[in-house]
XYZ file of C-alpha atoms in Angstrom:
482
model
C -8.343 5.837 1.159
C -9.700 9.329 1.202
C -12.283 9.625 -1.462
C -14.406 12.471 -0.422
C -16.013 14.190 -3.365
C -15.876 17.671 -1.845
C -13.172 19.617 -0.072
C -13.048 22.236 2.685
C -14.483 25.405 1.142
C -16.818 23.550 -1.181
C -17.847 21.098 1.512
C -18.736 23.898 3.893
C -20.761 25.571 1.185
C -22.492 22.381 0.102
C -22.570 20.757 3.503
C -22.372 24.135 5.117
C 14.975 2.682 -0.919
C 16.144 5.533 -2.984
C 19.037 3.935 -4.945
C 16.751 1.754 -7.031
C 16.341 2.857 -10.626
C 13.395 3.451 -12.910
C 12.551 0.750 -15.446
C 14.953 0.213 -18.301
C 14.390 1.526 -21.824
C 15.286 4.509 -23.959
C 12.271 6.522 -22.817
C 13.124 5.794 -19.191
C 16.713 6.908 -19.773
C 15.488 10.236 -21.092
C 12.966 10.636 -18.275
C 15.475 9.672 -15.601
C 17.407 12.899 -16.130
C 14.660 14.641 -14.186
C 14.245 11.933 -11.544
C 15.026 12.951 -7.985
C 14.792 11.447 -4.564
C 11.773 12.710 -2.672
C 9.722 12.230 0.470
C 5.962 12.407 0.850
C 3.904 12.913 4.013
C 3.029 9.646 5.692
C 5.796 7.659 3.953
C 9.137 6.963 5.637
C 10.901 5.597 2.531
C 12.793 7.781 0.110
C 10.818 7.635 -3.127
C 11.578 8.711 -6.698
C 9.789 11.703 -8.210
C 9.678 12.902 -11.797
C 7.793 15.615 -13.679
C 6.534 14.843 -17.176
C 5.320 17.451 -19.652
C 1.997 16.765 -21.371
C -0.045 18.931 -23.751
C -2.766 21.053 -22.225
C -4.830 19.929 -25.233
C -3.862 16.489 -26.506
C -5.338 17.416 -29.903
C -2.587 20.054 -30.117
C 0.600 18.236 -29.051
C 2.767 21.186 -30.034
C 0.824 23.651 -27.895
C 1.038 24.699 -24.254
C 2.195 22.147 -21.712
C 1.209 20.991 -18.232
C 3.567 19.331 -15.773
C 2.381 15.994 -14.387
C 3.970 14.905 -11.105
C 4.687 11.198 -10.723
C 5.963 9.392 -7.631
C 7.569 5.959 -8.001
C 7.987 3.548 -5.112
C 10.441 1.018 -6.636
C 9.821 -2.671 -6.103
C 11.698 -4.090 -3.137
C 13.055 -6.895 -5.321
C 14.676 -5.604 -8.480
C 14.203 -7.327 -11.792
C 11.229 -9.460 -10.768
C 8.303 -7.810 -12.551
C 8.122 -5.387 -15.444
C 4.445 -4.538 -15.012
C 4.000 -1.805 -12.375
C 0.855 -0.790 -10.555
C -0.348 2.680 -11.568
C -2.408 4.273 -8.769
C -5.258 6.678 -9.555
C -6.805 8.514 -6.606
C -10.386 9.577 -5.945
C -12.416 12.759 -5.820
C -12.282 13.945 -8.538
C -9.578 16.167 -7.098
C -7.437 13.871 -4.954
C -3.801 13.399 -6.042
C -1.860 10.171 -6.254
C 0.728 11.640 -3.918
C -2.036 12.147 -1.337
C -2.604 8.391 -1.093
C 1.066 7.328 -0.991
C 0.643 6.179 2.659
C -1.225 3.209 1.174
C 2.250 1.806 0.474
C 2.308 0.472 4.021
C -1.193 -0.984 3.889
C -2.973 -1.802 0.625
C 0.191 -2.069 -1.489
C 2.699 -3.559 0.955
C 2.470 -7.038 -0.623
C 2.298 -5.793 -4.212
C 5.435 -3.663 -3.848
C 7.583 -6.717 -3.134
C 7.751 -7.432 -6.862
C 6.283 -4.385 -8.603
C 6.922 -0.665 -8.819
C 4.021 1.368 -7.410
C 3.485 4.511 -9.482
C 1.364 7.318 -8.027
C 0.120 9.825 -10.612
C -1.062 13.292 -9.640
C -3.907 13.838 -12.085
C -3.754 17.171 -13.909
C -5.109 19.888 -11.644
C -4.375 17.966 -8.417
C -1.538 17.800 -5.907
C 1.788 18.674 -7.511
C 0.330 18.717 -11.037
C -0.814 22.347 -10.979
C -3.434 22.012 -8.267
C -6.623 23.927 -9.019
C -7.757 24.917 -5.572
C -9.248 27.632 -3.419
C -7.575 28.705 -0.215
C -9.250 27.349 2.898
C -9.537 29.764 5.801
C -10.646 29.249 9.421
C -13.337 31.886 9.040
C -15.083 29.800 6.378
C -16.584 27.633 9.114
C -18.508 30.615 10.466
C -19.680 31.998 7.127
C -23.201 31.606 5.818
C -23.709 29.433 2.759
C -24.305 32.525 0.632
C -20.984 33.960 1.808
C -19.223 30.684 1.058
C -20.714 30.567 -2.419
C -19.480 34.116 -3.006
C -15.983 33.013 -1.935
C -16.115 30.118 -4.408
C -17.271 32.320 -7.245
C -14.503 34.807 -6.503
C -11.974 31.988 -6.535
C -13.291 30.729 -9.878
C -13.148 34.201 -11.402
C -9.548 34.696 -10.239
C -8.348 31.425 -11.769
C -6.938 31.631 -15.294
C -6.714 27.884 -15.948
C -8.620 26.547 -18.997
C -11.166 24.507 -17.067
C -12.357 22.737 -20.226
C -8.957 20.996 -20.484
C -9.370 19.188 -17.170
C -11.528 16.252 -18.195
C -11.320 12.553 -17.405
C -10.427 11.894 -21.045
C -7.491 14.325 -20.886
C -6.293 12.768 -17.619
C -6.445 9.304 -19.207
C -4.276 10.512 -22.074
C -1.829 11.906 -19.512
C -1.536 8.425 -17.993
C -0.444 7.035 -21.356
C 2.126 9.818 -21.668
C 3.482 8.844 -18.237
C 3.672 5.169 -19.178
C 5.537 5.973 -22.389
C 7.931 8.449 -20.780
C 8.887 6.000 -18.043
C 9.468 3.170 -20.496
C 6.973 0.707 -19.067
C 5.224 -1.926 -21.162
C 1.764 -3.004 -20.109
C 0.704 -1.744 -16.686
C -1.751 -2.725 -13.994
C -4.121 0.030 -12.944
C -5.529 0.582 -9.457
C -8.353 3.090 -9.111
C -10.187 4.123 -5.978
C -13.598 5.843 -6.097
C -13.414 8.466 -8.915
C -10.119 6.797 -9.842
C -12.224 3.845 -10.993
C -13.888 6.108 -13.561
C -10.490 7.332 -14.720
C -9.087 3.791 -14.761
C -11.960 2.542 -16.915
C -11.509 5.485 -19.281
C -7.793 4.698 -19.639
C -8.458 0.992 -20.276
C -10.929 1.910 -23.023
C -8.651 4.448 -24.685
C -5.500 2.315 -24.499
C -6.523 -1.348 -24.191
C -3.119 -2.504 -25.406
C -1.445 -0.754 -22.444
C -3.488 -2.336 -19.644
C -2.606 -5.757 -18.233
C -5.241 -5.722 -15.454
C -7.504 -3.461 -13.428
C -8.212 -3.290 -9.703
C -11.192 -1.023 -9.012
C -12.111 -0.269 -5.403
C -15.385 1.557 -4.753
C -16.491 1.273 -8.361
C -18.188 4.117 -10.191
C -20.498 2.893 -12.925
C -20.114 4.452 -16.391
C -23.585 5.987 -16.143
C -23.179 7.234 -12.569
C -23.825 10.941 -11.970
C -21.743 12.020 -8.987
C -24.026 14.708 -7.483
C -27.117 12.485 -7.753
C -26.255 10.200 -4.875
C -29.120 10.735 -2.454
C -30.664 7.294 -2.950
C -27.375 5.462 -2.329
C -26.630 7.599 0.714
C -30.092 7.047 2.168
C -29.746 3.283 1.699
C -26.510 3.313 3.709
C -28.127 5.412 6.441
C -31.117 3.066 6.619
C -28.744 0.111 7.029
C -27.060 1.886 9.932
C -30.398 2.515 11.662
C -31.328 -1.151 11.162
C -27.985 -2.346 12.567
C -28.408 -0.154 15.637
C -31.911 -1.543 16.195
C -30.546 -5.118 16.081
C -27.634 -4.363 18.426
C -28.712 -4.747 22.049
C -26.453 -2.018 23.390
C -27.179 0.496 20.636
C -30.930 -0.105 20.718
C -31.048 0.254 24.482
C -28.991 3.470 24.468
C -30.659 5.037 21.416
C -34.177 3.534 21.206
C -35.505 6.517 19.246
C -32.528 7.055 16.933
C -34.384 7.438 13.643
C -36.963 9.756 15.204
C -34.195 11.888 16.751
C -32.417 12.106 13.399
C -35.548 13.020 11.478
C -36.451 15.555 14.153
C -33.093 17.287 13.767
C -33.444 17.401 9.985
C -36.957 18.848 10.212
C -35.851 21.448 12.756
C -32.902 22.563 10.641
C -34.963 22.626 7.454
C -37.396 24.954 9.212
C -34.643 27.365 10.269
C -30.861 27.383 10.807
C -29.768 26.877 14.394
C -27.450 29.378 16.084
C -25.049 27.560 18.379
C -22.915 29.244 21.013
C -20.299 26.820 22.274
C -16.565 26.416 22.852
C -14.614 25.961 19.645
C -13.594 22.261 19.562
C -10.089 23.323 18.506
C -9.375 26.345 20.693
C -12.006 26.079 23.474
C -12.746 29.774 22.870
C -16.433 30.798 22.682
C -17.694 30.787 19.120
C -21.026 31.178 17.339
C -21.720 28.530 14.707
C -24.725 28.353 12.404
C -25.902 24.806 11.817
C -27.976 24.422 8.676
C -29.736 21.407 7.223
C -27.227 21.161 4.382
C -24.241 21.227 6.744
C -25.832 18.623 8.968
C -26.760 16.319 6.086
C -23.388 16.762 4.390
C -21.554 15.795 7.570
C -23.775 12.739 8.039
C -23.073 11.657 4.462
C -19.321 11.971 5.009
C -19.498 9.955 8.221
C -21.149 7.059 6.392
C -18.079 6.457 4.191
C -16.357 4.515 6.982
C -18.262 1.963 9.102
C -16.006 2.712 12.067
C -16.990 6.366 11.752
C -20.631 5.509 11.055
C -20.868 3.520 14.290
C -20.279 6.838 16.112
C -23.200 8.509 14.346
C -25.935 7.350 16.772
C -23.991 8.976 19.626
C -23.518 12.176 17.621
C -27.183 12.353 16.605
C -28.456 11.606 20.104
C -26.146 14.200 21.646
C -27.310 16.836 19.171
C -30.954 15.940 19.788
C -30.294 16.538 23.497
C -28.850 19.971 22.671
C -25.184 18.977 23.034
C -23.761 19.796 19.621
C -20.041 19.847 20.504
C -19.281 16.248 19.424
C -21.064 16.725 16.095
C -19.292 20.032 15.424
C -15.926 18.470 16.234
C -16.617 15.690 13.725
C -17.843 18.183 11.128
C -14.533 20.050 11.385
C -12.631 16.960 10.221
C -14.005 17.397 6.701
C -13.017 21.048 6.602
C -9.707 21.133 8.429
C -6.970 23.463 7.305
C -4.195 21.016 6.501
C -3.922 22.434 2.985
C -1.714 20.077 1.015
C -3.757 16.903 1.210
C -7.121 18.454 0.413
C -8.983 17.642 -2.741
C -8.501 20.249 -5.477
C -11.751 22.238 -5.368
C -11.758 23.666 -8.860
C -10.572 20.459 -10.516
C -13.462 18.692 -8.819
C -15.972 21.127 -10.224
C -14.331 21.227 -13.667
C -14.818 17.474 -14.042
C -18.281 17.251 -12.491
C -19.623 20.300 -14.331
C -18.495 18.947 -17.696
C -19.279 15.253 -17.242
C -22.020 14.856 -14.636
C -24.195 17.953 -14.408
C -25.270 17.796 -18.090
C -26.761 14.339 -17.307
C -28.744 15.527 -14.269
C -32.142 15.261 -15.917
C -35.387 15.960 -14.054
C -36.236 12.266 -14.356
C -32.937 11.248 -12.718
C -33.339 13.717 -9.873
C -36.955 12.676 -9.288
C -35.864 9.050 -8.899
C -32.981 9.961 -6.574
C -34.914 9.635 -3.319
C -33.239 10.919 -0.167
C -31.835 14.131 1.275
C -28.141 13.565 1.987
C -26.836 14.950 -1.329
C -29.829 17.006 -2.446
C -28.136 20.318 -1.615
C -25.286 19.417 -3.956
C -27.635 18.402 -6.738
C -29.706 21.570 -6.329
C -26.874 24.098 -6.121
C -24.098 22.832 -8.341
C -25.716 23.650 -11.730
C -25.663 27.352 -10.875
C -22.021 27.194 -9.850
C -21.155 25.340 -13.045
C -22.299 28.330 -15.062
C -19.438 30.308 -13.528
C -16.912 27.713 -14.741
C -18.465 27.790 -18.218
C -17.134 24.395 -19.301
C -18.623 22.655 -22.345
C -20.541 19.455 -21.716
C -18.727 16.197 -22.398
C -21.202 14.019 -24.332
C -21.937 10.635 -22.764
C -20.835 7.695 -24.905
C -21.934 4.072 -24.685
C -18.967 2.393 -22.959
C -16.730 0.150 -25.029
C -16.055 -3.316 -23.647
C -12.970 -3.755 -21.456
C -11.119 -6.991 -22.193
C -8.418 -6.769 -19.494
C -9.034 -8.883 -16.365
C -10.604 -6.740 -13.651
C -11.061 -7.126 -9.910
C -13.971 -5.054 -8.594
C -14.196 -4.441 -4.849
C -17.318 -3.145 -3.102
C -18.262 -2.451 0.495
C -21.831 -3.474 1.268
C -22.228 -0.337 3.428
C -20.798 2.127 0.873
C -22.957 5.292 0.646
C -21.530 6.533 -2.674
C -20.424 3.532 -4.772
C -22.460 0.603 -3.392
C -22.268 -2.846 -4.996
C -24.930 -2.202 -7.614
C -22.618 0.390 -9.200
C -19.900 -2.235 -9.685
C -22.474 -4.669 -11.073
C -23.382 -2.098 -13.724
C -19.707 -1.472 -14.549
C -19.067 -5.222 -14.852
C -21.647 -5.483 -17.641
C -19.113 -3.735 -19.885
C -16.201 -6.000 -18.933
C -15.352 -9.400 -20.398
C -13.391 -10.744 -17.424
C -14.571 -9.080 -14.243
C -14.561 -10.571 -10.751
C -16.737 -8.698 -8.260
C -16.167 -9.104 -4.518
C -18.635 -7.601 -2.013
C -17.457 -7.248 1.592
C -20.227 -7.207 4.193
C -18.881 -4.989 6.980
C -17.025 -2.439 4.842
C -17.940 0.964 3.445
C -16.112 3.065 0.841
C -12.726 1.403 0.323
C -11.726 -2.250 0.745
C -8.091 -2.577 -0.350
C -6.317 -1.782 2.901
C -8.540 -3.906 5.148
C -8.117 -7.454 6.437
C -6.599 -9.843 3.907
C -7.201 -7.479 0.964
C -3.496 -6.515 0.515
C -2.633 -10.208 0.081
C -5.494 -10.668 -2.372
C -4.308 -7.716 -4.468
C -0.912 -9.398 -4.856
C -2.540 -12.739 -5.710
C -4.783 -11.171 -8.347
C -1.983 -9.142 -9.953
C 0.261 -12.214 -10.140
C -2.442 -14.285 -11.858
C -5.288 -12.001 -12.975
C -6.740 -14.701 -15.183
C -7.418 -17.007 -12.196
C -10.498 -17.079 -9.994
C -9.700 -15.283 -6.729
C -10.666 -16.915 -3.440
C -11.772 -13.901 -1.375
C -13.498 -15.795 1.459
C -11.051 -14.317 3.995
C -12.674 -10.889 3.572
C -15.723 -12.251 5.385
C -13.571 -12.286 8.535
C -13.572 -8.463 8.728
C -15.807 -7.808 11.754
C -18.317 -4.983 12.130
C -17.078 -2.108 14.312
C -18.772 -1.615 17.655
C -21.185 1.232 18.313
C -20.206 4.227 20.416
C -22.580 4.326 23.374
C -21.110 7.254 25.293
C -18.488 9.985 25.402
C -15.637 7.548 26.060
C -15.688 6.143 22.531
C -16.753 2.849 20.945
C -17.321 -0.247 23.012
C -14.338 -2.609 23.411
């Protein structure tokens, strides 16, 4: 699942069966008037889409409204289960409709007996996406120019940023459940979606049958302060390369090469003249320390991607930057629709995370991978001018919960789930050795999701996840080893 916390413009600045019906019930009958067949990118099935009006401010139900887009993938077997799986995407800023392709992977077993309901959080996807236009020229702008573009985008946006909080999004979920006529629901959250899922379970405990949280954010986690977790994942990668005969032989000085590149870029940006990886036309690119570190951090999310990092670092250390630039472009491509909503991301983080970025927290957050974000975002937050959301001691969650962690995760490593589990009465935590950020679509995980949702009160036997092998390292230009 895509769970990147930054999107193209921001990332470049900071890192330089259609006939099936809806569930029965009077509310569903009313909602079904607006239901239509629809298709989403990456999904071959005809799905069902509906738009539900919610208050901009839930304290003023008679006030202005927002339209929340919901996509329903009906259960393959009708009449078998009345408890759907509500899917909450990551970011903050990713939409439920963006992760609908998970129907064929993570949710293929679950959908046999349950509706899968993808919710576009307010300000994302088809729910009034708060975004900035991504342009090809952004890749060649300086970080100051990119920040100016962001500030201009913020100033031109009339949306009430203060209304786009996790709490408001959780209340939207309840409005969706009620409008569609569902009883208790199961909630799946990935990455930031785990924060939203926990918030919903605390606000509406009577509505939640079970929780599946993949890449778990702890209640006290501050998103921009992730340098220590990122550095731990990078150190693990260096250690794995040193223990792998092929990787160690090919890149015997990997850590020194990496640290040398960081030191060189921190001393001064590097002007690169090379063929554009997309067009092959000559182009001048400025590589800065923040862009380099941001790209490295993004690569660490996926172990398969991370196993290419030694090749990318070594090539750059030898002066051949083309492979690294090509990989950097993946996080800032111009696909448009599937990108995380830039301004929604900042609205949430500026209100909920930045106010908790104390000097003590930042001093303890050792590492460099996310330091640019932590240093620069407070200034940008002033432009959004959102009030701080006070941190509250989390209430206990009584619903059964399955927590999934990848041992190599650079942003929500296992210790984050362990902290979250302290506030849950019935939590099962599964750590998968050779996995990074996102477990649900790998190996036997889809089968385990179905088993847990069928009997969430039972102990889950997750031993099969140990069979997921580590990816091989890339030792040359022809890709990873067989």
